[in-house]
Coordinates of C-alpha atoms in Angstrom, one line a residue:
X1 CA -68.8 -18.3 60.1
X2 CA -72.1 -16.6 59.5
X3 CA -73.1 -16.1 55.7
X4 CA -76.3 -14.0 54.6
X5 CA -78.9 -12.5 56.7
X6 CA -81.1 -15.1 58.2
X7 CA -78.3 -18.3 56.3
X8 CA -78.3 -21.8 57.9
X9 CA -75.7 -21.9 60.1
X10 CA -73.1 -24.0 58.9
X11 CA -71.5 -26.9 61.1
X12 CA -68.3 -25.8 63.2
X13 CA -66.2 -28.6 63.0
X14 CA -63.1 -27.4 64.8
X15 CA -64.8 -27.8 68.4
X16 CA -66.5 -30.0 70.2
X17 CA -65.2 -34.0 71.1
X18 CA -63.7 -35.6 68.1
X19 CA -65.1 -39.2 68.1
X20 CA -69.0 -37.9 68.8
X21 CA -68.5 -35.2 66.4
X22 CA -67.1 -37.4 63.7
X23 CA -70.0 -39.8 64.2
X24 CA -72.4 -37.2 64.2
X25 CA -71.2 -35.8 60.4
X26 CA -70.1 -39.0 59.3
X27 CA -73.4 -41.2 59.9
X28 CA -75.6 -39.0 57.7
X29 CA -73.2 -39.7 55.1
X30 CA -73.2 -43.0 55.5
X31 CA -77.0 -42.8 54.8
X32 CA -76.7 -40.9 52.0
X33 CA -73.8 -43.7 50.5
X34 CA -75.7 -46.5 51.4
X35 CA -79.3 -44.8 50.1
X36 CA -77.3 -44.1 46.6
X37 CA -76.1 -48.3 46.7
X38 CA -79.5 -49.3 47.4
X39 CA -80.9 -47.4 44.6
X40 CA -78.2 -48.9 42.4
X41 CA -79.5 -52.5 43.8
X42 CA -83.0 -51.8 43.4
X43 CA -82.3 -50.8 39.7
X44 CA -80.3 -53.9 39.5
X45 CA -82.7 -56.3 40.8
X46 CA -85.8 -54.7 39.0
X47 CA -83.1 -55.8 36.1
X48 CA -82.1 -58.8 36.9
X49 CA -85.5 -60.2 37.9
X50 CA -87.4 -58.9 34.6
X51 CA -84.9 -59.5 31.9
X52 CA -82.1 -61.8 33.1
X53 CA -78.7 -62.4 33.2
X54 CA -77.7 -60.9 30.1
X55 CA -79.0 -57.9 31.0
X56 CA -77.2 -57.9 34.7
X57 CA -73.8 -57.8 32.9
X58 CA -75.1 -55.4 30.4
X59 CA -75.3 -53.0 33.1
X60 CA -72.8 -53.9 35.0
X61 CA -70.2 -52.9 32.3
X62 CA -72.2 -49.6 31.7
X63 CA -71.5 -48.7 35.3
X64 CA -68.3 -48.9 35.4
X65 CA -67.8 -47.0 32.5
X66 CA -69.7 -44.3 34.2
X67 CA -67.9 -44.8 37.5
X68 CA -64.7 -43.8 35.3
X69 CA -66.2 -40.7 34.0
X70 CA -67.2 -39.6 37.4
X71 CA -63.7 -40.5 38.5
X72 CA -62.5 -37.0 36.9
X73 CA -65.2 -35.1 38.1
X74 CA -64.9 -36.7 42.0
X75 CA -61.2 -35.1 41.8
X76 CA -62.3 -32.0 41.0
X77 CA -64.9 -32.0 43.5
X78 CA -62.9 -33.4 46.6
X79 CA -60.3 -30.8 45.3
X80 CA -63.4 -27.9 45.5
X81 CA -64.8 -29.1 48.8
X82 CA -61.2 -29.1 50.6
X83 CA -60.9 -25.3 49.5
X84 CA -64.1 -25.0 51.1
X85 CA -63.7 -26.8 54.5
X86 CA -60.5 -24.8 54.9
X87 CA -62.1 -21.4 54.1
X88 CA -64.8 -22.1 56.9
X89 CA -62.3 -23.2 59.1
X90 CA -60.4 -19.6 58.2
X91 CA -63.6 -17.9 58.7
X92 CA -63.9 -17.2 55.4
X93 CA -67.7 -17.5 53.9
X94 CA -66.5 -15.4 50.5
X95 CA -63.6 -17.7 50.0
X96 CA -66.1 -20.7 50.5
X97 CA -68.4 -19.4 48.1
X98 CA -66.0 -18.4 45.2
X99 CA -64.7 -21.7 45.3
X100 CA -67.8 -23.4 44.8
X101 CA -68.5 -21.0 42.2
X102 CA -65.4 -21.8 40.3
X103 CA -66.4 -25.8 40.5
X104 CA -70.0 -25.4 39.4
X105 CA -68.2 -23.4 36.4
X106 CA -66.5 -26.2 35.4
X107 CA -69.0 -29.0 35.8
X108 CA -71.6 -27.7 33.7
X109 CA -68.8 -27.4 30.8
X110 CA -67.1 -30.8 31.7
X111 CA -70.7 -32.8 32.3
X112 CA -71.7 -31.2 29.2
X113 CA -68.6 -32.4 27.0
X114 CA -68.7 -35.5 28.1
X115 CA -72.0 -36.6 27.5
X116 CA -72.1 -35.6 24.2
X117 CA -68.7 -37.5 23.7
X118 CA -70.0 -40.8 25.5
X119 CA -73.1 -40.6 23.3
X120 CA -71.6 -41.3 20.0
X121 CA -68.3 -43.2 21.6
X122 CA -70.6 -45.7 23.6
X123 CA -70.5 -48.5 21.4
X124 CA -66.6 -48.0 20.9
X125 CA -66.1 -48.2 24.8
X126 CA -68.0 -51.1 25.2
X127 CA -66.2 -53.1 22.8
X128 CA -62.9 -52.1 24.2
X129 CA -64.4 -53.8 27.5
X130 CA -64.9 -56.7 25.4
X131 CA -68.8 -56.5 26.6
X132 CA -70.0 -60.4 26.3
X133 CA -71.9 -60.2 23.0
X134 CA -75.2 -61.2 24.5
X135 CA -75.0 -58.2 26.6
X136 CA -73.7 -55.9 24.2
X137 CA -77.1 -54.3 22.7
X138 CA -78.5 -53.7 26.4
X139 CA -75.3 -51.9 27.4
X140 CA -75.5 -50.2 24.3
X141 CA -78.8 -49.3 25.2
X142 CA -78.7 -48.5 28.9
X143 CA -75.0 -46.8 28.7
X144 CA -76.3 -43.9 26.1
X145 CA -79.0 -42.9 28.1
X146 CA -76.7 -42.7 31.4
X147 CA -74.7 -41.0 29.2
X148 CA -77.6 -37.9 29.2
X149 CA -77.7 -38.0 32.9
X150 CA -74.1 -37.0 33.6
X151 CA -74.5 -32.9 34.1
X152 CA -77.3 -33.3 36.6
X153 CA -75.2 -36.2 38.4
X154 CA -72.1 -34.1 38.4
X155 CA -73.5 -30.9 39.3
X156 CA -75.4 -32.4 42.4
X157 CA -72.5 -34.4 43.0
X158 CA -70.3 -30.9 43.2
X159 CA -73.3 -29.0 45.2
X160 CA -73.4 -31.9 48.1
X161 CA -69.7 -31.8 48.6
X162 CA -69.9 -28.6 49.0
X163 CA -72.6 -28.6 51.6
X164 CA -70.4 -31.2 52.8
X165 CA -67.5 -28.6 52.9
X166 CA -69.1 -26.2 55.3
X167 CA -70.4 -29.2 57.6
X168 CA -73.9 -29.9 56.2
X169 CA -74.2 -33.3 55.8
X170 CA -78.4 -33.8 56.9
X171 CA -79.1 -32.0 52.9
X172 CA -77.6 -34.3 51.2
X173 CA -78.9 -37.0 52.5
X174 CA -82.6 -35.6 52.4
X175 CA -82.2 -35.5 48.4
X176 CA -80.6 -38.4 48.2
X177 CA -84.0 -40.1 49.7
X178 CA -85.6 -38.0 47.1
X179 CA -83.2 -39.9 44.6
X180 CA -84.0 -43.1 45.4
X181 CA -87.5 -43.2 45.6
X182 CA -87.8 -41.5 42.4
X183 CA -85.2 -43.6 40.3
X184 CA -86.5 -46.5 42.2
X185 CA -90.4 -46.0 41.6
X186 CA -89.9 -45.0 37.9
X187 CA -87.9 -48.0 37.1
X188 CA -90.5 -50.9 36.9
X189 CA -93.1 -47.9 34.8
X190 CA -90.1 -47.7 32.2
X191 CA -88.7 -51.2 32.2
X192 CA -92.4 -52.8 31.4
X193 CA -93.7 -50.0 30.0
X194 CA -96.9 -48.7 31.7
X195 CA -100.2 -46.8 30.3
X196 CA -98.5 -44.2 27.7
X197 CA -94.5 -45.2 28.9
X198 CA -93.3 -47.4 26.3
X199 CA -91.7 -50.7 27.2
X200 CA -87.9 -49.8 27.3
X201 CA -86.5 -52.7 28.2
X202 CA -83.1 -52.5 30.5
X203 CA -82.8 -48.2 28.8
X204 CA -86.3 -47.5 30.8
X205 CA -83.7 -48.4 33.8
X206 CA -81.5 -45.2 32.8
X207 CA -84.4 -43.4 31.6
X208 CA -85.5 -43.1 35.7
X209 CA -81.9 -42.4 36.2
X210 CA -82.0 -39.7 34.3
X211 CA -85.6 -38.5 35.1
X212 CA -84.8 -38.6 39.1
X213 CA -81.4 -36.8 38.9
X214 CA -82.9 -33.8 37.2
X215 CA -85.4 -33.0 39.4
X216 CA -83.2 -34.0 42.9
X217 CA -80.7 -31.1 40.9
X218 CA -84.1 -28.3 40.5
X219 CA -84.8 -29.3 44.0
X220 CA -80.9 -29.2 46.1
X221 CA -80.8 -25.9 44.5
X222 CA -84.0 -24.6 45.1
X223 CA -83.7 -25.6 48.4
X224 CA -80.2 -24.0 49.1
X225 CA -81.5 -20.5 48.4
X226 CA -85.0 -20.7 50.2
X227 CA -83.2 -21.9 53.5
X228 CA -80.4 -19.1 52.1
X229 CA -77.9 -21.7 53.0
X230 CA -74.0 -20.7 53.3
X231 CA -73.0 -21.6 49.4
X232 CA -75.6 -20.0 47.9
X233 CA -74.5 -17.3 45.3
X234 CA -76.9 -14.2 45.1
X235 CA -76.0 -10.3 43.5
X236 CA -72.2 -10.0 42.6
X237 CA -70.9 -13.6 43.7
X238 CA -72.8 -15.0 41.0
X239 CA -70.4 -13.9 38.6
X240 CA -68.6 -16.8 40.6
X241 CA -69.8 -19.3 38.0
X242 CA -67.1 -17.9 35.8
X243 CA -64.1 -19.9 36.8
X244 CA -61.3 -17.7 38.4
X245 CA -58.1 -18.3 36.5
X246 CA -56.2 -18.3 40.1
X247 CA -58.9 -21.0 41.7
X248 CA -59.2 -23.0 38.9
X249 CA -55.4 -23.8 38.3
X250 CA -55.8 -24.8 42.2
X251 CA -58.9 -27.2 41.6
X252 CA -57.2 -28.6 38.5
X253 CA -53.6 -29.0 40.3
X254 CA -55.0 -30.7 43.2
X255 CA -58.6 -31.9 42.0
X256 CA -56.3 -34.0 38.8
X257 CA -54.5 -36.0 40.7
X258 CA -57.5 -37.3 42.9
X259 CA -59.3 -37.9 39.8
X260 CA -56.1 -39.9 38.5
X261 CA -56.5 -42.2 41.7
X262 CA -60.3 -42.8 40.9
X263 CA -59.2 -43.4 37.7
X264 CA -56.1 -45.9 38.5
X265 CA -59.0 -47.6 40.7
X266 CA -61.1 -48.0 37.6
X267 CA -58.7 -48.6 34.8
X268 CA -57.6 -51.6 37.0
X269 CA -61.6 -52.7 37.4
X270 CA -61.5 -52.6 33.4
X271 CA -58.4 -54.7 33.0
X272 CA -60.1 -56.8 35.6
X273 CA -63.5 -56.8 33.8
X274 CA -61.9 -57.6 30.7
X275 CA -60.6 -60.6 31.9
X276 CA -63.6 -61.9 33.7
X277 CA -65.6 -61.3 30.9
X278 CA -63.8 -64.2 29.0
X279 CA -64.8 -66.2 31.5
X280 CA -68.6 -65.9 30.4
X281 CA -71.6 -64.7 31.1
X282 CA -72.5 -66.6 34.3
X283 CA -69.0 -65.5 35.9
X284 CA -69.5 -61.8 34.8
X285 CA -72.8 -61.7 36.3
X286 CA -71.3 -62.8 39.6
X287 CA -68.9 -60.7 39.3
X288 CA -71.3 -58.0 38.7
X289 CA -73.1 -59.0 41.5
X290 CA -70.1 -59.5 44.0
X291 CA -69.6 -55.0 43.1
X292 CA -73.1 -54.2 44.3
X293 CA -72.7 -56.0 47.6
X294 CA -69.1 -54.3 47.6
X295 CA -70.6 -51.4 47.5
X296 CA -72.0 -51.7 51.0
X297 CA -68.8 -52.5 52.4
X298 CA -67.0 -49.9 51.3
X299 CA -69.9 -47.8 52.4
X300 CA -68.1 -46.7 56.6
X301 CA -64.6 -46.2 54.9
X302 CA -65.9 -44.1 52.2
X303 CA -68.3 -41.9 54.6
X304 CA -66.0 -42.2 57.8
X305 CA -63.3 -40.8 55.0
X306 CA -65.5 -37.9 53.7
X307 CA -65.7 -37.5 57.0
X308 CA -62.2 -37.2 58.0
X309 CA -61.3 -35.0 55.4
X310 CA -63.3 -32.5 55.9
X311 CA -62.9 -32.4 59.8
X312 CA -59.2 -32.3 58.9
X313 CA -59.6 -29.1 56.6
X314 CA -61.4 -27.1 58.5
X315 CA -58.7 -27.7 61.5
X316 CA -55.5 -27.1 58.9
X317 CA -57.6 -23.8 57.6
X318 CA -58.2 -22.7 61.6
X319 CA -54.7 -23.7 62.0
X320 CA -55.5 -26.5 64.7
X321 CA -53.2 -28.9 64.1
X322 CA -53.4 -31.1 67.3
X323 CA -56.7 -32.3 66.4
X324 CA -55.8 -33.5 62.5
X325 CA -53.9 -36.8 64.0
X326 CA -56.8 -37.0 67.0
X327 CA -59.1 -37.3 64.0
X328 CA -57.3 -39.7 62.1
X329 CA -56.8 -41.8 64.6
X330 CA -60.5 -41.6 65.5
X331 CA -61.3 -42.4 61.7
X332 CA -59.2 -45.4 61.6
X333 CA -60.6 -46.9 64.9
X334 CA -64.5 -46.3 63.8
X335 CA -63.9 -47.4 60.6
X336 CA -62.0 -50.9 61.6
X337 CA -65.3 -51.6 63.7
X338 CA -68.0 -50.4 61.1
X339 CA -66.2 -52.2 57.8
X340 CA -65.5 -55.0 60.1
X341 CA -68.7 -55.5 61.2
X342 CA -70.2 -55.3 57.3
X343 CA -67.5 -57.7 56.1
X344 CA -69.0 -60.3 59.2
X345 CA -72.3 -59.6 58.2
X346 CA -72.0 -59.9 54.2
X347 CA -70.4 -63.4 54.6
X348 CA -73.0 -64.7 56.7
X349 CA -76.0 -63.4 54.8
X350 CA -74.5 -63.7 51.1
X351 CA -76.6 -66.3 49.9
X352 CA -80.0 -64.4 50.6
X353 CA -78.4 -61.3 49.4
X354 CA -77.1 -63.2 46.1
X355 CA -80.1 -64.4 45.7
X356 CA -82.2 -60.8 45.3
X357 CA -80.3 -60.1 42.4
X358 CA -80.1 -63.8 40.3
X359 CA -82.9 -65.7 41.8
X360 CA -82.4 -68.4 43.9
X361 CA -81.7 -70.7 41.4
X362 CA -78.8 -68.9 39.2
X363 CA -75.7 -71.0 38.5
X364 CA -74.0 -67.5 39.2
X365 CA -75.0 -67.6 43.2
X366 CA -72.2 -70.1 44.0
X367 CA -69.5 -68.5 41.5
X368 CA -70.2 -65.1 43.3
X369 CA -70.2 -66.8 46.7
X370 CA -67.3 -68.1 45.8
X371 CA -65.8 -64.3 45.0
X372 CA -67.1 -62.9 48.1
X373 CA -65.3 -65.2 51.0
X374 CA -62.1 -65.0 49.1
X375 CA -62.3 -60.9 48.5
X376 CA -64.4 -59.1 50.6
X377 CA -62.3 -59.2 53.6
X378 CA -59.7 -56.9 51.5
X379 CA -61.7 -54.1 51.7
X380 CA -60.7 -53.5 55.6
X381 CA -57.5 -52.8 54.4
X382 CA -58.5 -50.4 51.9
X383 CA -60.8 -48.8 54.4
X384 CA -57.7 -48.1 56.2
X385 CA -56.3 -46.3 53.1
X386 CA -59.2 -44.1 52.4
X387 CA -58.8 -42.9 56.0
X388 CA -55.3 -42.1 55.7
X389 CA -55.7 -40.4 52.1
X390 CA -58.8 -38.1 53.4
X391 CA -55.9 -36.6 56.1
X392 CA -53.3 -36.1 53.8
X393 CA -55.1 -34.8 51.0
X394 CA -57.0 -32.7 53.3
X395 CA -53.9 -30.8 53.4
X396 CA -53.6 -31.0 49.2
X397 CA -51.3 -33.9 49.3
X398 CA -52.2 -35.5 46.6
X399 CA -49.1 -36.7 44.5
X400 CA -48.0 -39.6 46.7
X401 CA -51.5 -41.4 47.3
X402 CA -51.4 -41.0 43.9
X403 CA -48.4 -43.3 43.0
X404 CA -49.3 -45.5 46.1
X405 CA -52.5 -46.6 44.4
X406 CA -51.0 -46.7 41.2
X407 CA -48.7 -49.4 42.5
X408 CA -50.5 -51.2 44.4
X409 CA -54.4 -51.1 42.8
X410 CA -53.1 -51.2 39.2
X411 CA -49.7 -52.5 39.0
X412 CA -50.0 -55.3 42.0
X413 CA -53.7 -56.3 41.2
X414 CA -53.4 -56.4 37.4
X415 CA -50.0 -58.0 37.1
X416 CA -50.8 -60.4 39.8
X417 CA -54.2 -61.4 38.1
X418 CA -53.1 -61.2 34.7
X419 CA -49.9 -63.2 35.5
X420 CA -51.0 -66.0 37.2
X421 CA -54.8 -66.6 35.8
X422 CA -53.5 -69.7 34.1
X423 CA -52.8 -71.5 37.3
X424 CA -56.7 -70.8 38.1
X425 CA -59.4 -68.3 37.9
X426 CA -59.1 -67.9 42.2
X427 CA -56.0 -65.7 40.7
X428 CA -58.8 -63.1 39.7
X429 CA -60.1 -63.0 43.2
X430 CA -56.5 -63.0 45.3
X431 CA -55.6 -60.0 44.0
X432 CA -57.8 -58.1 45.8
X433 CA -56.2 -58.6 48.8
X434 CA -52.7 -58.8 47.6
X435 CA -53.3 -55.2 45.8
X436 CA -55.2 -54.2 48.9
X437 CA -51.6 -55.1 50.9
X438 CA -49.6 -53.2 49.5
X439 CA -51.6 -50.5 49.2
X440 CA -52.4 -50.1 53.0
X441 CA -48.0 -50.8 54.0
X442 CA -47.0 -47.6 51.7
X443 CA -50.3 -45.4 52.8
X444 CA -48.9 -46.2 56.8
X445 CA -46.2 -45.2 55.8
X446 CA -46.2 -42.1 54.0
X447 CA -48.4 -40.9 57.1
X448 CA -46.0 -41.7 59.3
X449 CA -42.7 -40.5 57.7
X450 CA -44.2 -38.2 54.6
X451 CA -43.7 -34.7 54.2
X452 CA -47.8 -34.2 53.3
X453 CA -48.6 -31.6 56.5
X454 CA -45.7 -29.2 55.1
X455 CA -48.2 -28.9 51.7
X456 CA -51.2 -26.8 52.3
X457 CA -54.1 -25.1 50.0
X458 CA -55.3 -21.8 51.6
X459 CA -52.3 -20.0 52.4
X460 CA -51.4 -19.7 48.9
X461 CA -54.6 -20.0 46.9
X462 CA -58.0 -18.6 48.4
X463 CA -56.9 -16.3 51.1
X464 CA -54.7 -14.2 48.5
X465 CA -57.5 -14.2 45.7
X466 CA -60.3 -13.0 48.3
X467 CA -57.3 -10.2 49.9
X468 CA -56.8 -9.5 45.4
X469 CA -60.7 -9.1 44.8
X470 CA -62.1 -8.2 48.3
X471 CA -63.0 -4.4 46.9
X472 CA -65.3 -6.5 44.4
X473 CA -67.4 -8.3 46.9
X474 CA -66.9 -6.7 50.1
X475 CA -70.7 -6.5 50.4
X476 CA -72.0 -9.6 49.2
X477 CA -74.4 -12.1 50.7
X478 CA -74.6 -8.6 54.0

């Protein structure tokens, strides 16, 4: 799987023992996930500790209106970096690189689009959350700048999947310490205001968003082509960046329906806002707070998933097939002892860690404690989900996780929350775990019994378009 003259080697990750090299991809990416939540937690208690409560929940409903527009461009990614993990599994560097190509194309138009769109919509949105009105300015505030930051977030976002793709997972994680300490250092400078830096109040917070995600974008890419890693795009490829009709109705077949399940994930983390905002302030601030901590325990099943998927594509593109279930089944077990251990650990420790955000003397502290012993353990099941759903999809089955989160995430949850909240607001924490149920029975068994390894990406998509235009490029990136 060579690329140019003198190109990083990229990680072969069709050999080798499956649980060491799963742990050896995997961990990195856990760094990189949990480095990305602690720079959302720094930000958060630079927030919470300067400017209050108010300003906690104003941010907390910014972010998950950002989570939602990054929901679209995750599908499209994932979809990108499967093409990519099976073309290196089919030996296949051009193949690799025009389908990054394609995805970058896209981005830049789609980051672009919407942020112009969430600028002027941002007040609308966050009255449709029904924002708490002391909160409402700072989200205001905070969400419009965010809204600025989106094409460098989504085209990093793109670029590290795709060095995830080809089984680089040690860049990403170097620029996502870059990331943090930038977004994390600037934070207090534009919050307070310091020498010429104006005091900015909770919008300084997104203003170092912003500022750090532009230059960790100058820097990933500046970086790809002086270590002339596999992706880059030099001479003819670059005409890559114009999407290819053929690749792009790929990405947007199997990239959309990904994006729909990040999306039936949020749109049920609305409903759920919306409801918990009418609770008040001191409850959505818990609640806010109870995310963050989520964050880390979602952290193994979300990197032991990345992961899986793309161990499992670069097998289906080199057409080994008795290690796709080996790897699952590896996945599943690693990830039962990491989320495990993180669920043990958070409900232990949650009053210290509560307290880094509020203060210790919040009344939100024992409303959020309160959330975490009755929810957090549902995220074990979903870890087992996101496991099962990087196989499958790794193999562009993407239609059936699809409905299964829809039923159980947004139907189950909602209706089981919005149903029985009158008998007491517990009702808004059970239906994690009820939601998270049903969720894991279906996911079992559509891996067992589905027909998701008869689908497939590469046969049909990349290897014909590079056989259609190989004249074209036959010499690029010699």
């Amino acid at each position: 799987m060579a690329g140019g003259r003198g190109a990083a080697a990229p990680r072969d990750l069709t050999l080798g023992p499956i649980t060491r090299t799963l742990l050896l991809f995997s961990l990195p990416t856990l760094g990189a996930n949990i480095l990305q939540s602690l720079n959302g937690s720094i930000n958060t208690i630079w927030i919470g500790h300067f400017l209050g409560e108010a300003a906690i929940a104003a941010s907390s409903n910014a972010n998950i209106v950002m989570f939602l527009m990054f929901s679209l461009g995750f599908g499209f990614g994932m979809a990108t970096t499967i093409l990519i993990g099976q073309s290196m599994g089919a030996r296949d560097i051009v193949g690799a690189r025009r389908a990054l190509g394609t995805g970058i194309g896209i981005f830049a138009a789609i980051s672009v689009l919407i942020a112009i769109i969430g600028w002027f919509s941002a007040g609308a949105i966050l009255h449709a959350l029904a924002t708490p009105p002391d909160a409402l300015p700072l989200a205001l505030a905070y969400l419009r700048v965010i809204f600025l930051a989106l094409p460098p977030m989504f085209l990093t976002l793109l670029v590290t999947m795709g060095l995830r793709g080809i089984g680089d997972a040690i860049t990403p994680l170097r620029f996502m310490i870059l990331n943090v300490v930038l977004d994390a250092g600037l934070n207090p400078l534009f919050i307070l205001g310091y020498g010429p830096i104006p005091r900015m109040g909770v919008a300084g917070a997104a203003t170092a968003t912003l500022i750090a995600n532009y230059v960790v974008l100058i820097g990933i890419v500046a970086y790809i082509y002086a270590k002339d890693i596999g992706i880059r795009l030099r001479g003819p490829e670059l005409r890559f960046l114009i999407p290819d009709p053929t690749l792009l109705k790929v990405i947007a077949v199997k990239g959309f329906p990904m994006g729909v399940q990040m999306l039936v994930m949020t749109l049920s983390g609305l409903v759920l806002v919306g409801l918990i905002n009418r609770q008040g302030v001191d409850v959505a601030a818990a609640y806010g707070v109870a995310q963050l901590l989520w964050t880390y325990v979602q952290m193994p099943a979300m990197a032991i998933g990345a992961a899986v998927s793309v161990m499992a594509a670069q097998n289906i593109g080199a057409g080994a097939w008795s290690r796709v279930d080996a790897i699952t089944r590896s996945g599943l077990m690693v990830n039962l002892l990491l989320t495990g251990g993180v669920v043990a650990l958070l409900l232990l420790f949650d009053r210290p860690a509560l307290a880094l955000f509020l203060g210790s003397g919040s009344p939100a502290i024992p409303i959020a404690r309160h959330i975490q012993f009755i929810a957090s353990w549902s995220f074990i099941l979903f870890g087992i989900t996101l496991v099962l759903f990087a196989t499958v999809r790794a193999n562009g089955a993407v239609i059936a996780p699809l409905l299964i989160l829809t039923l159980g995430i947004l139907i189950v949850r909602v209706s089981f929350a919005w149903t029985l909240l009158p008998y007491g607001q517990d009702m808004l924490w059970w239906s994690f775990p009820v939601g998270s149920a049903v969720t894991v029975a279906l996911a079992l068994l559509y891996y067992r019994f589905g027909n998701w390894r008869t689908q497939g990406m590469i046969a049909r998509t990349v290897q014909a378009e590079a056989a259609a235009d190989q004249p074209a490029v036959s010499d690029a990136g010699r």
